[in-house]
Every structure is written in structure tokens, then in C-alpha cells.
Amino acid sequence: MTTDLTPEKKAEIARGFTEAIPHCRALGMTLVDIGEGEATITMPYDERFVGDPRTGVIHGGAVSALMDTCCGAAVMSHPDAPAITATIDLRIDYMRPATPGQRITAKATCYNVTRSVAFVRAVALDEDENRPVATATGAFTADGDPRRKSNEALS
Amino acid sequence: MTSTPKRPRPEPVEVIKHRRDSTLSALVNGVPYIKFLGIEVERHGDELTAILPFAEKLIGNPMLPAIHGGVTAAFLETAAVIELTWVGLWSDMEAGALDQSDLRDEALRRLPKTIDFSIDYLRSGLPRDAYARARVVRSGRRYASVHVEAWQDNRNKLFAQATGHFLMPNLAE
């Protein structure tokens, strides 16, 4: 089912899917770029997402949500992966606190897809692009068997 | 006639509950993002259970629907951080050594920093309330390791688990 889709069509589906996610809308995420297994998603600074009110630094959980979404979008846009996926595992390393007031941007690359698993890495940056805020590595489902419905992937 | 010195009378239960509940409340309600997600924490003695009441804005897959993987990650990380801070606060709290004039600041300055957090997604998060309990596996002077389990309907059917490493705050600073 997925092999017939053009890269443009896959990117469009991934974009529509990502922007329709209620939690992504709640966090104000915008998809900047997507295609061929790569995705960039950005999230504005918002006081509601602060983890430490003494410093105004964004909570790690909000960064995790951004990374997870971006990794999922990268998988969905990969030519060899099905247009739907679910996270199997995700590891996030926090390099430094994001600078308060600055937007956070995640860039994800789906670098390998097998018959059942997609492997992804991502980086989260604030406006100082030379010093990453966090990095992530993850494994996602890539079950392209049309006899299985996408929602069975993790159920 | 005088008897031998007795043990001091135990504190009234209301005093104990107030001390513990106000400390926990300062820790949980001081963080805007915890409020944004709607996470609550229930206490039984020193045992904490984090609760994530289901809400529309937590959805990550509108077709299933399922809770967003990032929400699950944030929920587990929050449960881990609160447990670790709570364990560290406990003896000072019980000894009456916490600054009651600014309990929120007293709690926040003890928050650890997350070094890394690794989440296993075992089942998709269903559109209903989720629960999490964390266990401090090892807590040293500088680093700590915490394991968290999360479930929904059945305590023995986990939908996610995670391990995180944390940098403990230097309270002498």
C-alpha cells in the first residue's frame, strides 16, 4: 500500500497527520520541513511549559514530546517505511537547559528501515545552533504488511 | 512517685498529614508544565502515585485514539523527578528542617536535573487515566538512577516503563 506513494505524497500525508495531532497543536508545534526520512519541527517558548519557575527553563518533557513527534514524522516520510508508525523506544540525552524565551527546533533523521523497525536519531536546538539542547535515538514500528491495520502496531 | 521517662507522645495525625501534604503540594504545584499536563500525585504514607487524567489535548494519534508518546515520556519523567526529590526531602521534612516560609522554593531548589531518560513503549496509551510509580534504584551524592512503571486499567499490564539518570543538586551552593 505504501510503496505506491510518491515521496511528495508521503510528505503530504506526514504533514497532515502531524499537524492534526491534538497534543502537537496544544504545544504549538509547526512542521518546518519534511521528506525522504528527514523532518524538522519547531515549538515556540511558552510559560505554560516551564519546568523550573525560578529560571524559566522549559520542562524536559516538552522537549521529549517535540523529539518524539519529529522522529515519528521522519519515519513516516521515509520511502521504505509505511505511512503510519508508533514509538517502540526513545532515549533522550539532555545536554543543557534550553535558553528561556527562545524557540526549540528538533531535526530528526530516519537512517535505517528494516521490514519491521525504523531507526531514528534527532537533535533539539534553541537559537544557538552550535550547542545542542538534547539529542535522541529511537526505534519505531515499520510494519508495512497491509493485512495488519496500522493501529495494531502497538496494541 | 515518678515513673521512668516515657517515649514522647506521637504527633497528632493531622499535624503529620499537613506537613507531608503541604510539602508534596509545594513540589507538584510549583511547576507550570505539570499543571499544563494535568498531572496529580496521590500519597499513601511515603508512597507516591502520579496520575495523568485523560484529556483531549494529550492525544497523539487521533485515529486510534492514543495518548501521545511524548506525553507518556513527560508523565514518566515527571513521576521520576517527583519521587527522587520526595525521597531526598523526606528526612528533613520529618525533622521539621524545611523552610516553611517558602516551601515552594525549598522544594524547587532540590529538583534534580535529568541527564538522560529512556522510555520503552509497551502498549499504546488508551484514552483513559494513566498511573505511574517510580523507584529510586540508586541515589548517590552526585548521581541517581530511577526506574518508573506506568499502567492504565491493570497494574500488571504496563503500557510504558522508563529508566532515567539524574544529577543531584548541590545544596551547599
Short mmCIF file of N, CA, C and O in Angstrom, two decimals, chain A residues 17 20-24 26-27 29 47-54 59-62 64-65 68-69 84-85 87-95 97 150-152 154-155, chain B residues 30-34 36-37 56-64 68-71 73-74 77-78 104-105 108-111 113-124:
data_model
loop_
_atom_site.label_atom_id
_atom_site.label_comp_id
_atom_site.label_asym_id
_atom_site.label_seq_id
_atom_site.Cartn_x
_atom_site.Cartn_y
_atom_site.Cartn_z
N PHE A 17 -0.86 14.54 8.98
CA PHE A 17 -1.01 13.74 10.19
C PHE A 17 -0.43 14.47 11.40
O PHE A 17 -1.05 14.60 12.45
N ALA A 20 -2.41 17.44 12.58
CA ALA A 20 -3.74 17.12 13.10
C ALA A 20 -3.68 16.56 14.52
O ALA A 20 -4.69 16.33 15.15
N ILE A 21 -2.45 16.32 15.02
CA ILE A 21 -2.32 15.72 16.35
C ILE A 21 -2.68 16.74 17.43
O ILE A 21 -2.05 17.80 17.51
N PRO A 22 -3.70 16.44 18.25
CA PRO A 22 -4.13 17.41 19.27
C PRO A 22 -3.00 17.86 20.20
O PRO A 22 -2.90 19.06 20.49
N HIS A 23 -2.13 16.93 20.62
CA HIS A 23 -1.08 17.35 21.55
C HIS A 23 -0.05 18.27 20.89
O HIS A 23 0.50 19.16 21.54
N CYS A 24 0.20 18.07 19.61
CA CYS A 24 1.14 18.94 18.89
C CYS A 24 0.56 20.35 18.75
O CYS A 24 1.28 21.34 18.85
N ALA A 26 -1.56 21.59 20.91
CA ALA A 26 -1.53 22.14 22.26
C ALA A 26 -0.15 22.72 22.59
O ALA A 26 -0.05 23.72 23.31
N LEU A 27 0.90 22.12 22.03
CA LEU A 27 2.26 22.62 22.29
C LEU A 27 2.69 23.67 21.25
O LEU A 27 3.79 24.18 21.32
N MET A 29 3.31 23.23 18.01
CA MET A 29 4.34 22.75 17.08
C MET A 29 4.01 23.09 15.63
O MET A 29 2.86 23.01 15.23
N GLU A 47 5.31 30.03 28.59
CA GLU A 47 5.47 29.94 30.05
C GLU A 47 4.73 28.75 30.66
O GLU A 47 5.07 28.29 31.75
N ARG A 48 3.72 28.25 29.95
CA ARG A 48 2.97 27.09 30.47
C ARG A 48 3.80 25.81 30.44
O ARG A 48 3.46 24.84 31.08
N PHE A 49 4.89 25.82 29.66
CA PHE A 49 5.70 24.60 29.52
C PHE A 49 6.96 24.64 30.39
O PHE A 49 7.86 23.81 30.24
N VAL A 50 7.03 25.64 31.30
CA VAL A 50 8.22 25.81 32.13
C VAL A 50 8.32 24.68 33.17
O VAL A 50 7.32 24.26 33.76
N GLY A 51 9.54 24.19 33.37
CA GLY A 51 9.79 23.12 34.33
C GLY A 51 10.33 23.63 35.65
O GLY A 51 10.15 23.00 36.68
N ASP A 52 11.02 24.76 35.60
CA ASP A 52 11.54 25.37 36.83
C ASP A 52 11.22 26.86 36.82
O ASP A 52 11.88 27.64 36.13
N PRO A 53 10.20 27.28 37.58
CA PRO A 53 9.76 28.69 37.54
C PRO A 53 10.81 29.66 38.06
O PRO A 53 10.72 30.86 37.80
N ARG A 54 11.84 29.16 38.76
CA ARG A 54 12.88 30.07 39.24
C ARG A 54 13.77 30.54 38.10
O ARG A 54 14.35 31.62 38.15
N HIS A 59 10.45 22.60 30.52
CA HIS A 59 10.50 21.25 31.09
C HIS A 59 11.02 20.24 30.05
O HIS A 59 10.66 20.33 28.88
N GLY A 60 11.84 19.31 30.51
CA GLY A 60 12.38 18.28 29.63
C GLY A 60 11.28 17.50 28.92
O GLY A 60 11.45 17.07 27.77
N GLY A 61 10.16 17.33 29.58
CA GLY A 61 9.04 16.58 28.99
C GLY A 61 8.52 17.21 27.71
O GLY A 61 8.15 16.51 26.77
N ALA A 62 8.49 18.54 27.66
CA ALA A 62 8.02 19.23 26.45
C ALA A 62 9.02 19.01 25.31
O ALA A 62 8.62 18.85 24.15
N SER A 64 10.87 16.33 25.07
CA SER A 64 10.65 14.93 24.70
C SER A 64 9.48 14.80 23.73
O SER A 64 9.56 14.04 22.75
N ALA A 65 8.40 15.52 24.00
CA ALA A 65 7.22 15.46 23.13
C ALA A 65 7.57 15.94 21.72
O ALA A 65 7.16 15.36 20.71
N ASP A 68 9.81 13.23 20.05
CA ASP A 68 9.05 12.05 19.68
C ASP A 68 8.24 12.31 18.41
O ASP A 68 8.22 11.49 17.49
N THR A 69 7.60 13.47 18.36
CA THR A 69 6.80 13.84 17.18
C THR A 69 7.68 13.93 15.94
O THR A 69 7.33 13.43 14.86
N ILE A 84 2.43 5.11 8.54
CA ILE A 84 1.99 5.22 9.93
C ILE A 84 2.98 4.46 10.81
O ILE A 84 3.52 3.44 10.40
N THR A 85 3.22 4.99 12.02
CA THR A 85 4.21 4.36 12.89
C THR A 85 3.89 4.60 14.36
O THR A 85 3.05 5.43 14.69
N THR A 87 6.04 4.57 18.43
CA THR A 87 7.34 4.51 19.09
C THR A 87 7.51 3.17 19.82
O THR A 87 6.60 2.75 20.54
N ILE A 88 8.64 2.51 19.62
CA ILE A 88 8.97 1.30 20.40
C ILE A 88 9.80 1.74 21.61
O ILE A 88 9.49 1.40 22.74
N ASP A 89 10.87 2.49 21.34
CA ASP A 89 11.60 3.08 22.46
C ASP A 89 12.25 4.39 22.03
O ASP A 89 12.44 4.64 20.84
N LEU A 90 12.51 5.20 23.02
CA LEU A 90 13.11 6.51 22.76
C LEU A 90 14.02 6.84 23.93
O LEU A 90 13.63 6.72 25.08
N ARG A 91 15.27 7.22 23.61
CA ARG A 91 16.19 7.65 24.66
C ARG A 91 16.57 9.10 24.38
O ARG A 91 16.96 9.46 23.27
N ILE A 92 16.47 9.92 25.44
CA ILE A 92 16.79 11.32 25.29
C ILE A 92 17.94 11.69 26.21
O ILE A 92 17.93 11.31 27.39
N ASP A 93 18.94 12.38 25.67
CA ASP A 93 20.07 12.87 26.46
C ASP A 93 19.97 14.39 26.53
O ASP A 93 19.86 15.05 25.49
N TYR A 94 20.01 14.90 27.74
CA TYR A 94 19.88 16.35 27.92
C TYR A 94 21.27 16.97 28.09
O TYR A 94 21.96 16.71 29.06
N MET A 95 21.66 17.80 27.11
CA MET A 95 22.99 18.40 27.12
C MET A 95 23.05 19.65 28.00
O MET A 95 24.01 19.88 28.70
N PRO A 97 20.25 23.16 29.65
CA PRO A 97 18.89 23.72 29.65
C PRO A 97 18.68 24.61 28.43
O PRO A 97 19.61 25.32 28.01
N SER A 150 -2.80 -0.42 10.75
CA SER A 150 -1.78 0.39 11.40
C SER A 150 -1.98 0.44 12.91
O SER A 150 -1.02 0.44 13.67
N ASN A 151 -3.24 0.43 13.35
CA ASN A 151 -3.47 0.58 14.78
C ASN A 151 -3.19 -0.69 15.58
O ASN A 151 -3.31 -0.72 16.79
N GLU A 152 -2.79 -1.75 14.88
CA GLU A 152 -2.41 -2.95 15.60
C GLU A 152 -0.93 -2.93 15.96
O GLU A 152 -0.44 -3.80 16.66
N LEU A 154 1.03 -1.38 17.92
CA LEU A 154 1.49 -1.46 19.31
C LEU A 154 0.38 -1.96 20.23
O LEU A 154 0.47 -1.78 21.42
N SER A 155 -0.65 -2.58 19.69
CA SER A 155 -1.75 -2.98 20.57
C SER A 155 -1.72 -4.48 20.82
O SER A 155 -0.85 -5.18 20.34
N GLY B 30 4.30 23.74 42.07
CA GLY B 30 5.21 24.82 41.74
C GLY B 30 5.67 24.79 40.28
O GLY B 30 6.27 25.73 39.80
N VAL B 31 5.36 23.70 39.57
CA VAL B 31 5.88 23.54 38.19
C VAL B 31 4.77 23.73 37.15
O VAL B 31 3.84 22.93 37.09
N PRO B 32 4.86 24.80 36.33
CA PRO B 32 3.79 25.08 35.35
C PRO B 32 3.49 23.91 34.41
O PRO B 32 2.32 23.63 34.13
N TYR B 33 4.52 23.22 33.91
CA TYR B 33 4.30 22.15 32.92
C TYR B 33 3.52 20.98 33.51
O TYR B 33 2.74 20.35 32.80
N ILE B 34 3.71 20.70 34.80
CA ILE B 34 2.95 19.63 35.47
C ILE B 34 1.47 20.01 35.47
O ILE B 34 0.59 19.18 35.22
N PHE B 36 0.06 22.08 33.28
CA PHE B 36 -0.38 22.06 31.88
C PHE B 36 -0.83 20.65 31.48
O PHE B 36 -1.86 20.48 30.82
N LEU B 37 -0.08 19.64 31.88
CA LEU B 37 -0.45 18.26 31.54
C LEU B 37 -1.58 17.73 32.44
O LEU B 37 -2.23 16.75 32.10
N GLU B 56 -8.36 15.50 26.02
CA GLU B 56 -8.30 15.57 24.55
C GLU B 56 -6.92 16.04 24.06
O GLU B 56 -6.37 15.50 23.10
N LYS B 57 -6.37 17.04 24.74
CA LYS B 57 -5.11 17.64 24.28
C LYS B 57 -3.89 16.72 24.44
O LYS B 57 -2.81 17.04 23.98
N LEU B 58 -4.09 15.55 25.09
CA LEU B 58 -2.97 14.62 25.28
C LEU B 58 -2.86 13.61 24.14
O LEU B 58 -1.93 12.81 24.09
N ILE B 59 -3.81 13.65 23.21
CA ILE B 59 -3.86 12.67 22.12
C ILE B 59 -2.72 12.87 21.12
O ILE B 59 -2.41 13.98 20.71
N GLY B 60 -2.10 11.74 20.73
CA GLY B 60 -1.02 11.78 19.75
C GLY B 60 -1.41 11.11 18.45
O GLY B 60 -0.83 11.38 17.40
N ASN B 61 -2.37 10.21 18.52
CA ASN B 61 -2.87 9.55 17.32
C ASN B 61 -4.40 9.64 17.32
O ASN B 61 -5.06 8.89 18.03
N PRO B 62 -4.94 10.58 16.54
CA PRO B 62 -6.39 10.84 16.58
C PRO B 62 -7.21 9.67 16.03
O PRO B 62 -8.39 9.55 16.33
N MET B 63 -6.56 8.79 15.24
CA MET B 63 -7.32 7.70 14.61
C MET B 63 -7.62 6.57 15.58
O MET B 63 -8.64 5.91 15.47
N LEU B 64 -6.72 6.32 16.55
CA LEU B 64 -6.95 5.18 17.46
C LEU B 64 -8.08 5.41 18.46
O LEU B 64 -8.96 4.55 18.52
N HIS B 68 -0.28 10.65 23.24
CA HIS B 68 0.97 10.99 22.55
C HIS B 68 2.17 10.38 23.29
O HIS B 68 2.25 10.45 24.52
N GLY B 69 3.09 9.79 22.51
CA GLY B 69 4.29 9.20 23.11
C GLY B 69 5.10 10.21 23.91
O GLY B 69 5.73 9.86 24.92
N GLY B 70 5.07 11.44 23.48
CA GLY B 70 5.78 12.50 24.20
C GLY B 70 5.13 12.81 25.53
O GLY B 70 5.81 13.15 26.50
N VAL B 71 3.80 12.69 25.59
CA VAL B 71 3.08 12.89 26.84
C VAL B 71 3.46 11.78 27.82
O VAL B 71 3.73 12.04 29.00
N ALA B 73 6.21 10.08 27.82
CA ALA B 73 7.58 10.36 28.24
C ALA B 73 7.61 11.43 29.34
O ALA B 73 8.27 11.27 30.37
N ALA B 74 6.86 12.50 29.13
CA ALA B 74 6.83 13.60 30.09
C ALA B 74 6.21 13.16 31.42
O ALA B 74 6.68 13.53 32.50
N GLU B 77 8.76 10.97 33.21
CA GLU B 77 9.89 11.76 33.70
C GLU B 77 9.48 12.58 34.93
O GLU B 77 10.22 12.69 35.90
N THR B 78 8.26 13.13 34.86
CA THR B 78 7.74 13.90 35.99
C THR B 78 7.61 13.01 37.23
O THR B 78 8.00 13.41 38.33
N ARG B 104 7.74 26.30 48.60
CA ARG B 104 7.86 26.04 47.17
C ARG B 104 9.31 26.16 46.73
O ARG B 104 9.83 25.31 46.03
N ASP B 105 9.97 27.24 47.17
CA ASP B 105 11.37 27.43 46.81
C ASP B 105 12.24 26.34 47.42
O ASP B 105 13.16 25.83 46.77
N LEU B 108 11.70 23.37 45.17
CA LEU B 108 12.25 23.54 43.81
C LEU B 108 13.77 23.50 43.77
O LEU B 108 14.36 22.98 42.82
N ARG B 109 14.41 24.02 44.81
CA ARG B 109 15.88 24.05 44.76
C ARG B 109 16.47 22.66 44.93
O ARG B 109 17.65 22.43 44.74
N ARG B 110 15.63 21.70 45.32
CA ARG B 110 16.09 20.31 45.45
C ARG B 110 15.80 19.48 44.21
O ARG B 110 16.08 18.28 44.19
N LEU B 111 15.23 20.09 43.18
CA LEU B 111 14.93 19.34 41.95
C LEU B 111 16.22 18.86 41.28
O LEU B 111 17.15 19.64 41.08
N LYS B 113 18.50 17.42 38.02
CA LYS B 113 18.49 17.68 36.57
C LYS B 113 18.53 16.34 35.84
O LYS B 113 19.31 15.45 36.21
N THR B 114 17.72 16.20 34.80
CA THR B 114 17.73 14.94 34.03
C THR B 114 18.97 14.89 33.15
O THR B 114 19.24 15.83 32.41
N ILE B 115 19.72 13.80 33.25
CA ILE B 115 20.89 13.59 32.37
C ILE B 115 20.42 12.85 31.12
O ILE B 115 20.67 13.27 30.00
N ASP B 116 19.73 11.73 31.33
CA ASP B 116 19.14 11.01 30.21
C ASP B 116 17.91 10.27 30.68
O ASP B 116 17.72 10.04 31.87
N PHE B 117 17.03 9.99 29.72
CA PHE B 117 15.79 9.32 30.04
C PHE B 117 15.45 8.38 28.89
O PHE B 117 15.43 8.79 27.74
N SER B 118 15.20 7.11 29.22
CA SER B 118 14.99 6.10 28.18
C SER B 118 13.65 5.41 28.41
O SER B 118 13.43 4.80 29.46
N ILE B 119 12.77 5.53 27.43
CA ILE B 119 11.39 5.04 27.59
C ILE B 119 11.12 3.85 26.69
O ILE B 119 11.45 3.87 25.50
N ASP B 120 10.50 2.82 27.26
CA ASP B 120 10.02 1.68 26.46
C ASP B 120 8.51 1.81 26.35
O ASP B 120 7.81 1.89 27.36
N TYR B 121 8.02 1.79 25.13
CA TYR B 121 6.57 1.84 24.90
C TYR B 121 6.08 0.40 24.71
O TYR B 121 6.44 -0.25 23.73
N LEU B 122 5.30 -0.07 25.66
CA LEU B 122 4.93 -1.49 25.66
C LEU B 122 3.56 -1.74 25.04
O LEU B 122 3.31 -2.78 24.46
N ARG B 123 2.67 -0.79 25.21
CA ARG B 123 1.33 -0.85 24.61
C ARG B 123 0.95 0.58 24.26
O ARG B 123 1.49 1.52 24.84
N SER B 124 -0.02 0.73 23.35
CA SER B 124 -0.42 2.11 23.08
C SER B 124 -1.23 2.64 24.27
O SER B 124 -1.95 1.89 24.93
#
